[in-house]
XYZ file of C-alpha atoms in Angstrom:
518
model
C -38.750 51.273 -15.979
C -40.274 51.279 -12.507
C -43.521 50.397 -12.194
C -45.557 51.598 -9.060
C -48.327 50.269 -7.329
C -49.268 53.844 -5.676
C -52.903 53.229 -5.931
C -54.351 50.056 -4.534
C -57.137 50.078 -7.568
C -54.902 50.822 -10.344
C -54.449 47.574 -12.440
C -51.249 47.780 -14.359
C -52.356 46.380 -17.817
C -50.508 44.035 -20.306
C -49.160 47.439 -23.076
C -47.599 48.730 -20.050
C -45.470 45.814 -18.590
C -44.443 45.228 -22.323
C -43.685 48.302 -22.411
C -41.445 48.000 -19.395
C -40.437 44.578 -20.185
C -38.934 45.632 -23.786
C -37.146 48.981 -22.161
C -35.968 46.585 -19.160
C -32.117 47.562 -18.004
C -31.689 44.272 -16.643
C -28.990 43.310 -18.760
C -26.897 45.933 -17.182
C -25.899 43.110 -15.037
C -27.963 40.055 -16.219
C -27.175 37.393 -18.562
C -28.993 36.534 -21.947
C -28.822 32.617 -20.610
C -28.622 29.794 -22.970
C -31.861 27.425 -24.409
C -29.864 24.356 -24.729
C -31.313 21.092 -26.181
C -30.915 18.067 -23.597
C -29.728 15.379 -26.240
C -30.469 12.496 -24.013
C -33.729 12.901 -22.590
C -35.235 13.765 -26.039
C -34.671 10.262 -27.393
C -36.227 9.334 -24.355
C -39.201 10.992 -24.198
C -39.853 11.633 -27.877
C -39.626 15.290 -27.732
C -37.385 18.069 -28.258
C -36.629 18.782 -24.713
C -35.017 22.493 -23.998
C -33.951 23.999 -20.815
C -33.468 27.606 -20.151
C -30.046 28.061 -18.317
C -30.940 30.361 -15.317
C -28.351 28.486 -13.684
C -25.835 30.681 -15.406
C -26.488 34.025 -14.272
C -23.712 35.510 -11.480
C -26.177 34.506 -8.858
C -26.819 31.244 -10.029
C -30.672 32.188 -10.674
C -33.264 34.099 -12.240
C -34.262 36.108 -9.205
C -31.706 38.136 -10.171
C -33.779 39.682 -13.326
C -36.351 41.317 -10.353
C -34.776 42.525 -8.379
C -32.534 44.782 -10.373
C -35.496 45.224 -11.976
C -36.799 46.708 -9.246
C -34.100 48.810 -7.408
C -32.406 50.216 -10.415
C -35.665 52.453 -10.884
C -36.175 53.540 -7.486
C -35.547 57.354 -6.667
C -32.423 59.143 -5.291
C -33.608 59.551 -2.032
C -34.678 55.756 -2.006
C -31.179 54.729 -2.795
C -29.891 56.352 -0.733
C -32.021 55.306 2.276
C -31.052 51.661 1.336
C -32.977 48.126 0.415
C -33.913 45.304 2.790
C -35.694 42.140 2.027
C -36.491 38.586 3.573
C -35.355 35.834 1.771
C -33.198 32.143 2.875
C -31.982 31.717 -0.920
C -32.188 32.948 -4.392
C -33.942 36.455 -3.980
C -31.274 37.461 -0.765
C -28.407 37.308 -3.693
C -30.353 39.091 -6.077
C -30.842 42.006 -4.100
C -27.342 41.860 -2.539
C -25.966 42.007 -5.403
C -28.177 44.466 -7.817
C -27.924 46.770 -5.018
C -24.022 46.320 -4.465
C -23.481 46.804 -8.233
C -25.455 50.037 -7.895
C -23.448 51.384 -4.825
C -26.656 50.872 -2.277
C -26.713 49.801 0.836
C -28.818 46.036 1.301
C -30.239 44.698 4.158
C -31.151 40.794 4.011
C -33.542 39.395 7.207
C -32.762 36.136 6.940
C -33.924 32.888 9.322
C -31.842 32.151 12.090
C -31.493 28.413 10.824
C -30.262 29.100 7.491
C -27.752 27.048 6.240
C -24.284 28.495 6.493
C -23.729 28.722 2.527
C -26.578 30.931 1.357
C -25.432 33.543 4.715
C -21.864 33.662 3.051
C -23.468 34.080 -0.742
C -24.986 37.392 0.374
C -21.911 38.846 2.427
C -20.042 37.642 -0.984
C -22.072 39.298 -2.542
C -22.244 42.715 -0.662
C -24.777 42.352 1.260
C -25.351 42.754 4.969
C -27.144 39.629 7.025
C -29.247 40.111 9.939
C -30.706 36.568 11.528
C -34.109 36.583 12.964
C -37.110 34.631 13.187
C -37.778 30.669 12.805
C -39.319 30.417 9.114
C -39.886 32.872 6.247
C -42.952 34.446 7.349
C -41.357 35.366 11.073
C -38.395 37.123 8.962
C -40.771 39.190 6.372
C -42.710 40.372 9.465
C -39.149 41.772 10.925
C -37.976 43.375 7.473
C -41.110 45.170 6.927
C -41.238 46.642 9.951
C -37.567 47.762 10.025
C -38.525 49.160 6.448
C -40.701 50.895 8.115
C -38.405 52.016 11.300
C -35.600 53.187 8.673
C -36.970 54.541 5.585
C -35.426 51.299 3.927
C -37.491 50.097 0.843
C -38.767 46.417 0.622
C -38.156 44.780 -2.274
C -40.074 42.026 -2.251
C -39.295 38.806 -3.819
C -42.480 37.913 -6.486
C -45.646 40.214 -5.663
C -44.425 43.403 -7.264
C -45.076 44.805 -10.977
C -41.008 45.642 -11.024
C -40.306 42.382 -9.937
C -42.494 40.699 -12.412
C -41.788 42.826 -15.262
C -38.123 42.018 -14.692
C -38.712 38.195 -14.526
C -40.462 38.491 -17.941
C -37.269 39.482 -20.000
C -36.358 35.695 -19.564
C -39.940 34.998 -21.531
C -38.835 38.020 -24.158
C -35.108 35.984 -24.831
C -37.518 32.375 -25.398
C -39.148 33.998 -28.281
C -36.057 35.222 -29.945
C -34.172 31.782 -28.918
C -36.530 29.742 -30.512
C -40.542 31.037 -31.723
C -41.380 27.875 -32.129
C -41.986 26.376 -28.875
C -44.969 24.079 -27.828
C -44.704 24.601 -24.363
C -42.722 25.994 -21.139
C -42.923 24.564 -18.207
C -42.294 27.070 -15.187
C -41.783 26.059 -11.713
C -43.917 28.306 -9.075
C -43.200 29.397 -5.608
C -44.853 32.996 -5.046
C -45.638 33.520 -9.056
C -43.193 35.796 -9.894
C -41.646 34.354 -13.179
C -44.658 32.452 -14.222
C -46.274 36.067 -14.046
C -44.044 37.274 -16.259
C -43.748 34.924 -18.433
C -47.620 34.751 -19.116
C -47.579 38.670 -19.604
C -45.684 38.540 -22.313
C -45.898 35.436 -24.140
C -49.620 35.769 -23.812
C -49.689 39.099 -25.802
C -47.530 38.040 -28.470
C -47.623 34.325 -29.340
C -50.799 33.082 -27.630
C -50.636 29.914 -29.140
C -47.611 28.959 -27.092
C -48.777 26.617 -24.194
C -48.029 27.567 -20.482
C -47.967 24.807 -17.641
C -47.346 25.861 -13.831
C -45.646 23.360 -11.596
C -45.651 23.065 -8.394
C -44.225 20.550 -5.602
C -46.955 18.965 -3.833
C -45.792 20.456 -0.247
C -46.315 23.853 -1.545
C -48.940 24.283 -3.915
C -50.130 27.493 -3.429
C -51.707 28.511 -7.102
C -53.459 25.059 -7.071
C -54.869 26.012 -4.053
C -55.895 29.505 -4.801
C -57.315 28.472 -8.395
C -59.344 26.165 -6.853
C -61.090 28.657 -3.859
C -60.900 31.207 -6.388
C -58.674 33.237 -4.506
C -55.276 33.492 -2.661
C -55.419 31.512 0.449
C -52.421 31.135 2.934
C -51.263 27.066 3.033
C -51.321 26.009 6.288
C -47.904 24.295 6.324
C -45.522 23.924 3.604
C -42.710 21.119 2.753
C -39.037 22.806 2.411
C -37.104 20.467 0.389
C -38.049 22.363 -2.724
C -37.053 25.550 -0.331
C -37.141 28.032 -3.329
C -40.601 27.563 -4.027
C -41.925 26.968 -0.252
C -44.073 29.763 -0.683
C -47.322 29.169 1.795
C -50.020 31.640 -0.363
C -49.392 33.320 -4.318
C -48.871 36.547 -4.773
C -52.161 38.417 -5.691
C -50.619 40.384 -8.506
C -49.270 37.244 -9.865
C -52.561 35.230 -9.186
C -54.147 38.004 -10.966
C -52.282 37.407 -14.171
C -52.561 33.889 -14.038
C -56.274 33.915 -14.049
C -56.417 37.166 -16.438
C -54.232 35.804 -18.969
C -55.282 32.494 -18.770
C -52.491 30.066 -17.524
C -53.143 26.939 -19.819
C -52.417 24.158 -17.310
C -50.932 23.040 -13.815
C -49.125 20.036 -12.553
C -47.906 19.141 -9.266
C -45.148 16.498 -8.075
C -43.300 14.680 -5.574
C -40.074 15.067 -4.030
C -38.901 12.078 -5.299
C -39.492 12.991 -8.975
C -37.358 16.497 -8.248
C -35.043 13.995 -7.271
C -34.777 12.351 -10.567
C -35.004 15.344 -12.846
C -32.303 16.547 -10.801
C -30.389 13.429 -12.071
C -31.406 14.281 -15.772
C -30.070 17.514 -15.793
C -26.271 16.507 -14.369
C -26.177 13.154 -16.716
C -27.234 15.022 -19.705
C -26.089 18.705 -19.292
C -23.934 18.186 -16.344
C -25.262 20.912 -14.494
C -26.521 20.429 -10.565
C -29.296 22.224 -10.212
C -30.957 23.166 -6.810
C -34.585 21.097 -6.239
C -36.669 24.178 -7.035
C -34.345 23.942 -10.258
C -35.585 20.762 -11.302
C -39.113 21.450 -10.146
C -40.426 22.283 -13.852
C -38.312 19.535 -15.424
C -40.335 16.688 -13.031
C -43.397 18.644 -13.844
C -42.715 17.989 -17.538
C -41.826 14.527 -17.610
C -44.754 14.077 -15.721
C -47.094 16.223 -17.995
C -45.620 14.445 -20.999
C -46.482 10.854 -19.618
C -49.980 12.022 -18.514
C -50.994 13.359 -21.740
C -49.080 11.249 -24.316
C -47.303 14.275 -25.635
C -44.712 13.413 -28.722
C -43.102 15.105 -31.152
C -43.469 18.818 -29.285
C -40.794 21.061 -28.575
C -40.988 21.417 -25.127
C -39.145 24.417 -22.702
C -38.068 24.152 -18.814
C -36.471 26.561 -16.680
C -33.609 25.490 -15.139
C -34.495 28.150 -12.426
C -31.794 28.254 -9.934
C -28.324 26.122 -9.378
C -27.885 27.528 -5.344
C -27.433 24.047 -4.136
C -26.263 22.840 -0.756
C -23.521 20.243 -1.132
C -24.442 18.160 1.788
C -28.074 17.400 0.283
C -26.746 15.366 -2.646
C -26.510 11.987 -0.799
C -30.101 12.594 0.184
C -30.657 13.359 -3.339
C -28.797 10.491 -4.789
C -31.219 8.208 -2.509
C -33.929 9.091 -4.000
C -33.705 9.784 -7.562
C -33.933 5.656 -7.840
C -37.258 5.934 -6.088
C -38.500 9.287 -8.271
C -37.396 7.142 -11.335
C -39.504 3.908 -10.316
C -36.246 1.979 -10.668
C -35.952 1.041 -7.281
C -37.857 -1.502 -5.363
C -37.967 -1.503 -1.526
C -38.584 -4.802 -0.077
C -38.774 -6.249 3.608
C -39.172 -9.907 4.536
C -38.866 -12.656 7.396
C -36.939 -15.650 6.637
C -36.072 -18.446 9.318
C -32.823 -18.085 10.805
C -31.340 -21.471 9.608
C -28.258 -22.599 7.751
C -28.621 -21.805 3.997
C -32.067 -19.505 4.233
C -29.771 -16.277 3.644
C -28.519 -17.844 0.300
C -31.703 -19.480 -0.568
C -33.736 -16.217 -0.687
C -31.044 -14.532 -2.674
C -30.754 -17.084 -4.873
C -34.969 -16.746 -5.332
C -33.904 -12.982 -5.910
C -31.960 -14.476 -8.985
C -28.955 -11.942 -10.814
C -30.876 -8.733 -9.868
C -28.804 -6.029 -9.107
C -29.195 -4.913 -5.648
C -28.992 -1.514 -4.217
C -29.339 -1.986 -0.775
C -29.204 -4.961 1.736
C -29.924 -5.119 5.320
C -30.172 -8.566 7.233
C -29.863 -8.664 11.044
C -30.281 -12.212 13.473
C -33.252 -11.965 15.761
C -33.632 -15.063 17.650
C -33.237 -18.877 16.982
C -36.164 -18.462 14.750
C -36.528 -15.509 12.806
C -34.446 -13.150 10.778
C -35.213 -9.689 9.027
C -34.615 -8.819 5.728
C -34.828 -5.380 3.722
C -33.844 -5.713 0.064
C -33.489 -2.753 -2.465
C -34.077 -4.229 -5.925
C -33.118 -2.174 -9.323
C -35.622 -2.024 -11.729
C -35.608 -1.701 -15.497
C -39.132 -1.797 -16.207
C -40.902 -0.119 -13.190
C -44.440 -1.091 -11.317
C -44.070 -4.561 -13.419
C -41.306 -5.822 -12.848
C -41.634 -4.839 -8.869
C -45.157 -6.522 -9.227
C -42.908 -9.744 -10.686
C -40.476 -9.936 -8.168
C -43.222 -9.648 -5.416
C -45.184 -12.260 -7.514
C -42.151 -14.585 -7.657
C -40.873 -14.642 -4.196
C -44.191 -15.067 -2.686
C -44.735 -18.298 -5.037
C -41.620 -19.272 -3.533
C -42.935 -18.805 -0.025
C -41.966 -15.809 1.410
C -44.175 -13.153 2.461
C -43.040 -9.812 0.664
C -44.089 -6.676 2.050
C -43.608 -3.655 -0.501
C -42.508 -0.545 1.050
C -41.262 1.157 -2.552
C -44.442 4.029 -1.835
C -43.845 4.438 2.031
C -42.308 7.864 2.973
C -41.188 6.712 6.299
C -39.112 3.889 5.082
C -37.981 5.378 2.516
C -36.771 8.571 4.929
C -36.335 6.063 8.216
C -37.075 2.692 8.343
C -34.313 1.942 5.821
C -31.772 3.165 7.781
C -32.780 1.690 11.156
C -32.982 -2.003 10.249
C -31.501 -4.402 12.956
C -30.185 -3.668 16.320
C -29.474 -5.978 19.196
C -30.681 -9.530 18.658
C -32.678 -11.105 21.340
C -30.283 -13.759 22.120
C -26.475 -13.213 23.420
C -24.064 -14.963 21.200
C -20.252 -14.298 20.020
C -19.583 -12.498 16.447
C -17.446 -10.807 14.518
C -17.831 -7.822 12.494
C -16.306 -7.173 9.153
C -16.475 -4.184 7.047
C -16.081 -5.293 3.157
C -15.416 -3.783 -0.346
C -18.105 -5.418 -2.987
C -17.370 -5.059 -6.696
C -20.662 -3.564 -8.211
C -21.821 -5.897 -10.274
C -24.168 -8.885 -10.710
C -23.765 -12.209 -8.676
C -21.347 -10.545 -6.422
C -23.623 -11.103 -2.828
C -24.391 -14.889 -4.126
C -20.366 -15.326 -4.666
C -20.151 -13.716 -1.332
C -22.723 -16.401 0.266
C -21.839 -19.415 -1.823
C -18.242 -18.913 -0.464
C -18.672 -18.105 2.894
C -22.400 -19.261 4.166
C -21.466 -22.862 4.386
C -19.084 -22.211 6.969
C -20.362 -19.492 9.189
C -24.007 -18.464 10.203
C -24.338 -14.679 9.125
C -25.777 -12.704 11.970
C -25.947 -9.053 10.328
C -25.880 -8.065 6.696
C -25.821 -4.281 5.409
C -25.131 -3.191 1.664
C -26.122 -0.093 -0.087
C -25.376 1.009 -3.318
C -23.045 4.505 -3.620
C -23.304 4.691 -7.274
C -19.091 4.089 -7.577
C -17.319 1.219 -8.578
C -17.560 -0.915 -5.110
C -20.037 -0.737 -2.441
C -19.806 -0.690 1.110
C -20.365 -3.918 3.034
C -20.913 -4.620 6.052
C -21.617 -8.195 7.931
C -21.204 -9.858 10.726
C -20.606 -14.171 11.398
C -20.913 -16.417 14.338
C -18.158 -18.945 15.264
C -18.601 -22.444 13.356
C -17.837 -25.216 15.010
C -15.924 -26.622 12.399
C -12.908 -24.418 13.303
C -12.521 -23.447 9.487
C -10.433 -20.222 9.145
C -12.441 -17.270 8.548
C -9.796 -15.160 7.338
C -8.491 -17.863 5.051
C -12.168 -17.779 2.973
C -12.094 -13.972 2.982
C -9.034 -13.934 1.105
C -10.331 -16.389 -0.943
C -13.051 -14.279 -2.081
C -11.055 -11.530 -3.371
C -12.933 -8.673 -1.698
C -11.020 -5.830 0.484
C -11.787 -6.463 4.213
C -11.176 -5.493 7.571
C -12.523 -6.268 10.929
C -14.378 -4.342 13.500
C -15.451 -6.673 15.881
C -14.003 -3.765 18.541
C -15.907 -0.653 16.606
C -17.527 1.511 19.567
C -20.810 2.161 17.271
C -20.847 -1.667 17.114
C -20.689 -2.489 20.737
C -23.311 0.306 21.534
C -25.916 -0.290 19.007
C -25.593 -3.598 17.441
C -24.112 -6.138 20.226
C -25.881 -7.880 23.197
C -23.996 -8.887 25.788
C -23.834 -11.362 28.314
């Protein structure tokens, strides 16, 4: 099935990589992977929305398909020489383990900061790991010429007939899925599947729609469609990592423009984020970002053009994800969604103010509180604010509590509170006073900060408020009081309100960041 590029001016044409598509031995170790209708997000959007599993092959990805594609039709000698590639993710497996299940030795140049996981995938995999370079690029330069040092072929990961051709099979098991698909949506890092996919479905059922998507930190087909050529990004984002890809592939470029991809759309991180919530709540599975990349593009696609009643296909491209990102990812999802609101104010720093702006803020559900004591004067205040109906109610709120005279600043669209600021409101007042500091358990649900001021604020001035919503059934509080000079017993109204508590007036991370002292 290999196909060669021996001759820099030979263009492979479309009979030959169906040819090699339809006689592809892929499935020698590949997966036909489901097209499974997502039940939820149909009602929602008015469409039939499928998503093609890729998530279930043994490597967790499509990348697979290539490279086995690939080394399963190189020659004796070249198997027996070996493989190397450079890769951080999806393509590293792929070649560890086509060329493990074929008895070759692999080779994978990977970064030296790659995370810990995707090193252990490849060993698990068979494959050996050799760290070297700071990026991509730096690693690619080291394989190639160590190719070149050791007779090892490079299989690279998207710019290679094989690799295409092998990609495509997942385009060959659409059609005999379901024929009767509007549109597929394909994410796009160097071009490899979208290559494939246009190859074939292009030859055989024209009519079907294709739409490239791409995150907005690494848009290198945008880029090169609109130069006319393949131009080298000068930086690229990496929390889609699979498809932080700095310049397309000019085979795959080539196809694209040849075969005429239909559309492209680009997105945000924040709307990865929130496809990435789609996919768990309505087929459970936890996909990586570059996973959800041609979901967001869809949702985005469909809003744009007011597309209903379609039946509409995303790959679900790879499921490699590293644990410790979800709580980033859970953060923003809200934010991709336009269901959260992001808020700062200044109220005075008087009895009662605390517990008059909340009660402006009405039963809202909150996701996130931060209040911190400045001076005799002034306090800050940083408010996230769940939304049901997106830019207008956020335009009603900020409508509302600046008729009530407060001046709102919105920081819903600002990356740097959204990835900072957020997390670095407060810190030591400008005035020495006593307080104590109490961690809390707050039911999630409406009304339950206003019970917590109502009971509490008459008493005791509140120097420091934090809350941010986890998603579970109670969220983490944290706030701090000053003495009252009523002597009322603090700990008698915190049983009263029902809420776990316990103090940490003495917490080191308290003393060092939060306290003044005298």
């Amino acid at each position: 099935m290999f196909l060669s590029k021996s001759s820099s001016n030979h263009v492979i044409c479309g009979a030959e990589y169906l040819r090699a598509i339809l006689k592809s031995p892929v499935y020698e170790i590949a997966k036909v992977t489901p097209l499974q209708k997502m039940e939820k997000l149909s009602l929602k959007l008015n469409n039939t929305i499928l998503v093609k599993r890729e998530d279930y092959q043994p490597v967790h990805s499509f990348k697979l398909r290539g490279a086995y594609a690939m080394i399963v039709g190189l020659n004796q000698e070249q198997k027996a020489r070996g493989v190397i590639t450079a890769s951080a993710g999806n393509h590293a497996q792929g070649v560890a383990y086509s060329a493990n299940k074929l008895g070759i030795k692999s080779l994978i140049i990977m970064p030296k900061a790659t995370v810990d996981i995707k090193i252990d995938a490849v060993y698990s995999f068979g494959g050996e790991v050799f760290l070297y370079g700071n990026n991509f690029d730096e690693a690619k330069f080291k394989a190639i010429e160590m190719s070149k040092q050791h007779g090892y072929t490079f299989i690279p990961p998207f710019d290679h007939p094989a690799i295409i051709a092998g990609q495509a099979t997942l385009a060959m098991e659409l059609l005999q899925q379901d024929a009767h698909i509007d549109r597929v949506f394909v994410p796009v890092g160097g071009g490899g599947l979208i290559a494939g996919i246009i190859i074939l479905l292009k030859q055989l059922i024209p009519q079907i729609k294709i739409i490239a998507v791409e995150s907005e930190e690494s848009a290198c087909l945008k880029k090169a469609i609109e130069v006319g050529y393949p131009i080298h990004l000068n930086n690229v984002g990496l929390f889609a990592d699979g498809v932080a890809v700095k310049c397309i592939g000019k085979e795959t470029y080539r196809i694209c423009k040849e075969y005429l991809l239909d559309d492209l759309i680009t997105v945000d991180s924040d709307s990865i984020c929130a496809s990435m919530k789609d996919l768990f709540e309505d087929i459970r599975a936890i996909a990586e970002p570059s996973g959800a990349l041609a979901l967001a593009g869809m949702k985005k696609y469909i809003k744009k053009n007011n597309i209903i009643r379609e039946r509409l296909v995303h790959i679900l491209s790879g499921a490699n994800m590293n644990f410790h990102s979800l709580r980033y990812i859970s953060e923003r999802c809200e934010l991709g969604e336009k269901k959260e609101a992001l808020l700062a104010a200044v109220i005075p720093e008087k009895y009662g103010s605390f517990l008059k702006f909340c009660q402006n803020l009405g039963n809202r559900s909150i996701t996130e509180f931060s209040y911190r004591y400045l001076d005799t004067n002034r306090a800050y205040i940083f408010v996230g604010v769940h939304l049901t109906n997106g830019f207008k109610e956020r335009n009603e709120i900020i409508d509302h509590m600046t008729n009530a005279g407060y001046k709102i600043i919105d920081f819903s669209d600002n990356e740097i509170a959204k990835l900072h600021i957020r997390y670095m409101i407060g810190g030591k007042p400008l005035k020495n006073f006593e307080e104590r500091l109490f961690s809390f358990e707050f039911p999630e649900a409406p009304g339950a900060l206003l019970k917590f001021l109502q009971v509490l604020s008459n008493n005791w001035n509140i120097s420091l408020f934090h809350y941010r919503s986890h998603g579970t059934d109670y969220g983490r509080v944290l706030a701090a009081f000053q003495p009252s000079n009523s002597n009322c017993n603090l700990e008698k109204h915190l049983i009263t309100l029902g809420y776990n508590f316990h103090e940490e007036t003495n917490n080191p991370a308290f003393h060092f960041f939060l306290r003044n002292y005298r």
